[in-house]
CSV table of C-alpha atoms and ligand atoms in Angstrom, one decimal:
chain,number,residue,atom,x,y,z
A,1057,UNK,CA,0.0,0.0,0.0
A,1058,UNK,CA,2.6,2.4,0.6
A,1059,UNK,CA,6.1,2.7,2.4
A,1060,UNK,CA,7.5,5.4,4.7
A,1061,UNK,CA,10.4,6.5,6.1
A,1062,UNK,CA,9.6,7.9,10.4
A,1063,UNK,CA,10.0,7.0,13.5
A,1064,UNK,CA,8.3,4.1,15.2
A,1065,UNK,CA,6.1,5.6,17.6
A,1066,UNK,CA,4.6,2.3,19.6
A,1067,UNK,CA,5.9,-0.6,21.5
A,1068,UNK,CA,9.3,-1.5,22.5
A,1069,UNK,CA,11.0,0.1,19.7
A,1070,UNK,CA,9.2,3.8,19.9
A,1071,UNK,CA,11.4,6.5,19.3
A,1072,UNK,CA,13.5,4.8,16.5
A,1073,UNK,CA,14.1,5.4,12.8
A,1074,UNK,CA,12.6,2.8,10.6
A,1075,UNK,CA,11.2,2.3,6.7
A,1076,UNK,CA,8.1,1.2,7.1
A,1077,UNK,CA,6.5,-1.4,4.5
A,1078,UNK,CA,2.2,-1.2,4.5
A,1079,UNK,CA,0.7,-4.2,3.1
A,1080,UNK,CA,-2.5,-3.7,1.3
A,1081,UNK,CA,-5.0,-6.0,2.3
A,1082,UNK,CA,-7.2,-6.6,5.5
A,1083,UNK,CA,-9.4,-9.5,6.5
A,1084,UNK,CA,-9.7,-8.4,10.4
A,1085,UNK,CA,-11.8,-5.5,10.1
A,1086,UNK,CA,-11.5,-3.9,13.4
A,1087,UNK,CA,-14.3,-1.3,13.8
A,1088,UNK,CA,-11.6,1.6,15.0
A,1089,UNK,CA,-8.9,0.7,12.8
A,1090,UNK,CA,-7.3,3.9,11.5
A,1091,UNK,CA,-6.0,2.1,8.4
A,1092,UNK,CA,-9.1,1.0,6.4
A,1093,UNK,CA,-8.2,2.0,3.1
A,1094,UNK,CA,-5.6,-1.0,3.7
A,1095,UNK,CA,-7.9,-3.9,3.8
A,1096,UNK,CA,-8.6,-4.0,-0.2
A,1097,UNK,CA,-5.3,-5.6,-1.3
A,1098,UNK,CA,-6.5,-4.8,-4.8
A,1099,UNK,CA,-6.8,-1.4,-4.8
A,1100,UNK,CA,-2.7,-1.1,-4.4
A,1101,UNK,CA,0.1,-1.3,-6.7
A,1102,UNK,CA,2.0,-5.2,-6.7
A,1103,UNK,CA,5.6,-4.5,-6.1
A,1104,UNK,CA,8.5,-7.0,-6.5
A,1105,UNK,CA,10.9,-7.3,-3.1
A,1106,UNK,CA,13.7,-6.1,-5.1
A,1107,UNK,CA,11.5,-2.9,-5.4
A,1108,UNK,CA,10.4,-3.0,-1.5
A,1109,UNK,CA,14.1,-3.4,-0.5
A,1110,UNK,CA,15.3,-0.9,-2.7
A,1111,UNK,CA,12.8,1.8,-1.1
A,1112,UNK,CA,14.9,0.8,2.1
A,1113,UNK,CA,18.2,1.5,0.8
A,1114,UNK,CA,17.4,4.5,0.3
A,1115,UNK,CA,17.5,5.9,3.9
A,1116,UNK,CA,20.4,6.1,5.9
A,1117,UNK,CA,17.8,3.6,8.8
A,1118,UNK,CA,18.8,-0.3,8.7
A,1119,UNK,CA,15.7,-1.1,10.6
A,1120,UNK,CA,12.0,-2.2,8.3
A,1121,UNK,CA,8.9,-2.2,10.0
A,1122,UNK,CA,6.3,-4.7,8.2
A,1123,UNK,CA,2.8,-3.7,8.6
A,1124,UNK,CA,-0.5,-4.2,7.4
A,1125,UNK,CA,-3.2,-4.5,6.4
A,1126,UNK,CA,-2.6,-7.5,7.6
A,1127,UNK,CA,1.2,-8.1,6.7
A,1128,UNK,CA,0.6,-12.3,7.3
A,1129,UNK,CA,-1.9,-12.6,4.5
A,1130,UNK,CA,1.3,-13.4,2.6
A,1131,UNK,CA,4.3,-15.8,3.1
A,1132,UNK,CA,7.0,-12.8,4.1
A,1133,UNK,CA,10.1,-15.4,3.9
A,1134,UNK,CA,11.2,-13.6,0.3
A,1135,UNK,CA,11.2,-10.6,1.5
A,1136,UNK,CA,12.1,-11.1,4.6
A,1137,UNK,CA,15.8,-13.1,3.8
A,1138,UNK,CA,16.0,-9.9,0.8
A,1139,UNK,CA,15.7,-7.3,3.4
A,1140,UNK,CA,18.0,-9.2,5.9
A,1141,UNK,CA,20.9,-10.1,3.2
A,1142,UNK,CA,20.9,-6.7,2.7
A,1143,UNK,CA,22.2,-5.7,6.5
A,1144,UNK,CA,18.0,-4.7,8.0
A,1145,UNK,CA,17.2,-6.0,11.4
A,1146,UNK,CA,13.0,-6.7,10.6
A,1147,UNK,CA,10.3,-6.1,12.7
A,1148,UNK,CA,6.8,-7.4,12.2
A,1149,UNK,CA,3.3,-5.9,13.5
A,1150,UNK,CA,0.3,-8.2,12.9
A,1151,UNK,CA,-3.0,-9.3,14.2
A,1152,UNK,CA,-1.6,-12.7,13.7
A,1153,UNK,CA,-4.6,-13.6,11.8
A,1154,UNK,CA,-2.9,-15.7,9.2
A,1155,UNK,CA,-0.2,-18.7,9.6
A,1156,UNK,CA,3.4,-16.9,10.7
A,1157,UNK,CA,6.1,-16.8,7.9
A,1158,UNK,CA,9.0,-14.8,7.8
A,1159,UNK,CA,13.0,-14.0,9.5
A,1160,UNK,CA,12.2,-11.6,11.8
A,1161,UNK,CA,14.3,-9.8,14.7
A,1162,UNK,CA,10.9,-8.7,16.6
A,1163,UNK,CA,7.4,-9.7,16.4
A,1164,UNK,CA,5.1,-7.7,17.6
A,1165,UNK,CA,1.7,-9.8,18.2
A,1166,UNK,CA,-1.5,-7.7,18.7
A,1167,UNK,CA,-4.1,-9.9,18.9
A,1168,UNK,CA,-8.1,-8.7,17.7
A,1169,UNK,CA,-11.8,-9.4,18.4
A,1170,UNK,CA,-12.9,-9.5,15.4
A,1171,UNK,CA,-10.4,-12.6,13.9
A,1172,UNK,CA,-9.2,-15.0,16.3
A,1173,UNK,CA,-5.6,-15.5,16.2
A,1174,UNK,CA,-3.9,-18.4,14.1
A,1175,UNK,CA,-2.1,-20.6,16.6
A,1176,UNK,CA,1.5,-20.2,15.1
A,1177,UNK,CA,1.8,-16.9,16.5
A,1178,UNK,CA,2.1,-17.4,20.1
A,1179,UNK,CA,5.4,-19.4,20.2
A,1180,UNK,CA,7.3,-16.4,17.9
A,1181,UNK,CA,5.8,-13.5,19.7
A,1182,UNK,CA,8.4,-10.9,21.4
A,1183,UNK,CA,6.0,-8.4,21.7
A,1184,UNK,CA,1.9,-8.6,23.0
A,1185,UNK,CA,0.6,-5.2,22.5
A,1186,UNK,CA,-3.4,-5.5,23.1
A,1187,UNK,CA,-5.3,-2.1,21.9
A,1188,UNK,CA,-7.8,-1.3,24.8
A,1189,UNK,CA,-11.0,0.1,23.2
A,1190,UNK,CA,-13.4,-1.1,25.7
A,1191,UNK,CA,-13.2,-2.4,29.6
A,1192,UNK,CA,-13.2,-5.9,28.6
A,1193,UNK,CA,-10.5,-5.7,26.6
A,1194,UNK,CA,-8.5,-6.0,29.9
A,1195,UNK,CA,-9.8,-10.0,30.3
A,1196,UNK,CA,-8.8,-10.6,26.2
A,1197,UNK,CA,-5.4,-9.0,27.1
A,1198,UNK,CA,-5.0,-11.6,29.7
A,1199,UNK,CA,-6.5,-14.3,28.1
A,1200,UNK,CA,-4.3,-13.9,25.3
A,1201,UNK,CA,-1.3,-13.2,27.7
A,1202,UNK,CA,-1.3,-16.4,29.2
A,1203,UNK,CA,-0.9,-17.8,25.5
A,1204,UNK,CA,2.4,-16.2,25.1
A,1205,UNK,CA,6.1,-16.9,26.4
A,1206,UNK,CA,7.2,-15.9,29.6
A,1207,UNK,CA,9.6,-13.5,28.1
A,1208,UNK,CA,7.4,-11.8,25.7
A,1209,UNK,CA,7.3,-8.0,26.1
A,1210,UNK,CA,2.7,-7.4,27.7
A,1211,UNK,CA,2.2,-4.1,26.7
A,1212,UNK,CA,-1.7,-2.3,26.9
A,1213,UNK,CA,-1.8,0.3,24.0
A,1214,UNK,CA,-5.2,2.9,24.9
A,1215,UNK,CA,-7.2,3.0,21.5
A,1216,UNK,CA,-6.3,6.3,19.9
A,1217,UNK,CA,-10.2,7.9,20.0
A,1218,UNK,CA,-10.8,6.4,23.7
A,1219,UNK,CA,-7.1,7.3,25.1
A,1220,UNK,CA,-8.7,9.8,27.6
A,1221,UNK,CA,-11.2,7.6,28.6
A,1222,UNK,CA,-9.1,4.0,28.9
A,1223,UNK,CA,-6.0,5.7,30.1
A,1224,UNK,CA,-6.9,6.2,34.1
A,1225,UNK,CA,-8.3,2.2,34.3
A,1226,UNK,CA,-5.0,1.5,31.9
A,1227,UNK,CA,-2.3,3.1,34.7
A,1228,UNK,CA,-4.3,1.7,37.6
A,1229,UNK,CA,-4.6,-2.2,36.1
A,1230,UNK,CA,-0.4,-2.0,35.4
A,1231,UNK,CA,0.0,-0.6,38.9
A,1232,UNK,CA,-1.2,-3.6,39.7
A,1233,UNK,CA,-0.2,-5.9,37.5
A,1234,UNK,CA,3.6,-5.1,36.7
A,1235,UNK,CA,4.5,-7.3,34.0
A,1236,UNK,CA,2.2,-5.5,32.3
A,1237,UNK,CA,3.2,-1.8,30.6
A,1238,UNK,CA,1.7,1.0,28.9
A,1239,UNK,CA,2.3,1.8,25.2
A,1240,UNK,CA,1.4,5.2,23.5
A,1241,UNK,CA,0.7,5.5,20.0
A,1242,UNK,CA,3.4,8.6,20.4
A,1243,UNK,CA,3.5,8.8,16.4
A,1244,UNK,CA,0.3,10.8,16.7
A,1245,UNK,CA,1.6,12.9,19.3
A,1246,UNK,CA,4.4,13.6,17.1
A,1247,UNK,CA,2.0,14.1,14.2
A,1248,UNK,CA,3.9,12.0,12.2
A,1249,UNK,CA,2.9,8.9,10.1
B,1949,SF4,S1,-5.9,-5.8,11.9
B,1949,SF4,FE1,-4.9,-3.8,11.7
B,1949,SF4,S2,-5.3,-3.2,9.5
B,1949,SF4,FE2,-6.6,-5.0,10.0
B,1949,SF4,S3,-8.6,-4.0,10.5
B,1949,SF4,FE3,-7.4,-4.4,12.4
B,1949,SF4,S4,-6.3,-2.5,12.8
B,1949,SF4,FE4,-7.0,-2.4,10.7
């Protein structure tokens, strides 16, 4: 869909330089999702990898951010061994909707409603980041949670539109529950994409 070099505004990696690389196409269809024009895959140019990784070189940044759409919807090995032969640590964001594929150096897992999670994900996760939209998103964070490896980074991201309403229970139920932590979207602070 579209590719874009900023900074990485959520999760364990916010604050760093990266290329991002947008998927087109979307089979989740999360009701607040601030990427819909992503979910038809057909609407978007096809691009080979040599294309994609080119894109990269291009910046002075040796880290790629795949995202989505939903970036699983394809087998990502291809592009993921291109990008990594040419000196990129990769990171992934998915919904982990789809089988896992891919060489990555992070995976960040955010798990949805609205498509239940295919079970290769779990094992390769580094990173659980559950957007809170509603209360009860708190028991699906944990649900999923205990799915994941001990080692694997729990982080509770406020849904963008609903940050002033989610944050307070957000800082309380961490307080609380340590292994848990808080993740901004702080792109959108920055005003940045
Ligand atoms: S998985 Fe991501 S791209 Fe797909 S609908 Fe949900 S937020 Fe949007």
């Amino acid at each position: 869909m579209e590719a874009f070099y900023t900074i990485q505004g959520e999760g364990q990696f916010s604050g760093h330089a990266a290329y991002f690389i947008r998927l087109g196409g979307c089979d989740v269809g999360c009701v607040w999702c601030d990427v819909k024009e992503s979910w038809e895959a057909g609407k978007w140019p096809i691009l080979s990898i040599e294309e994609l990784v080119a894109g990269a070189l291009t910046y002075p940044g040796r880290l790629v951010v795949i995202t989505g759409g939903e970036p699983l919807l394809y087998n990502l090995n291809p592009l993921t061994q291109l990008l990594k032969s040419n000196g990129f640590a990769v990171h992934l964001e998915t919904s982990g909707a789809h089988p896992f594929s891919g060489q990555f150096d992070w995976v960040c897992f955010s798990p949805k409603k609205f498509k239940k999670p295919h079970p290769s994900i779990y094992e390769v996760a580094d990173e659980l980041k559950v957007v809170v939209y509603h209360p009860s998103d708190l028991t699906f964070a944990e649900e999923h949670a205990a799915l994941v490896n001990e080692a694997c980074e729990r982080r509770l991201q406020p849904e963008w539109s609903k940050a002033s309403e989610r944050l307070p229970e957000l800082i309380d139920f961490v307080k609380n529950h340590p292994n848990w932590k808080i993740s901004l979207q702080t792109h959108k602070f920055m005003d940045i994409p």
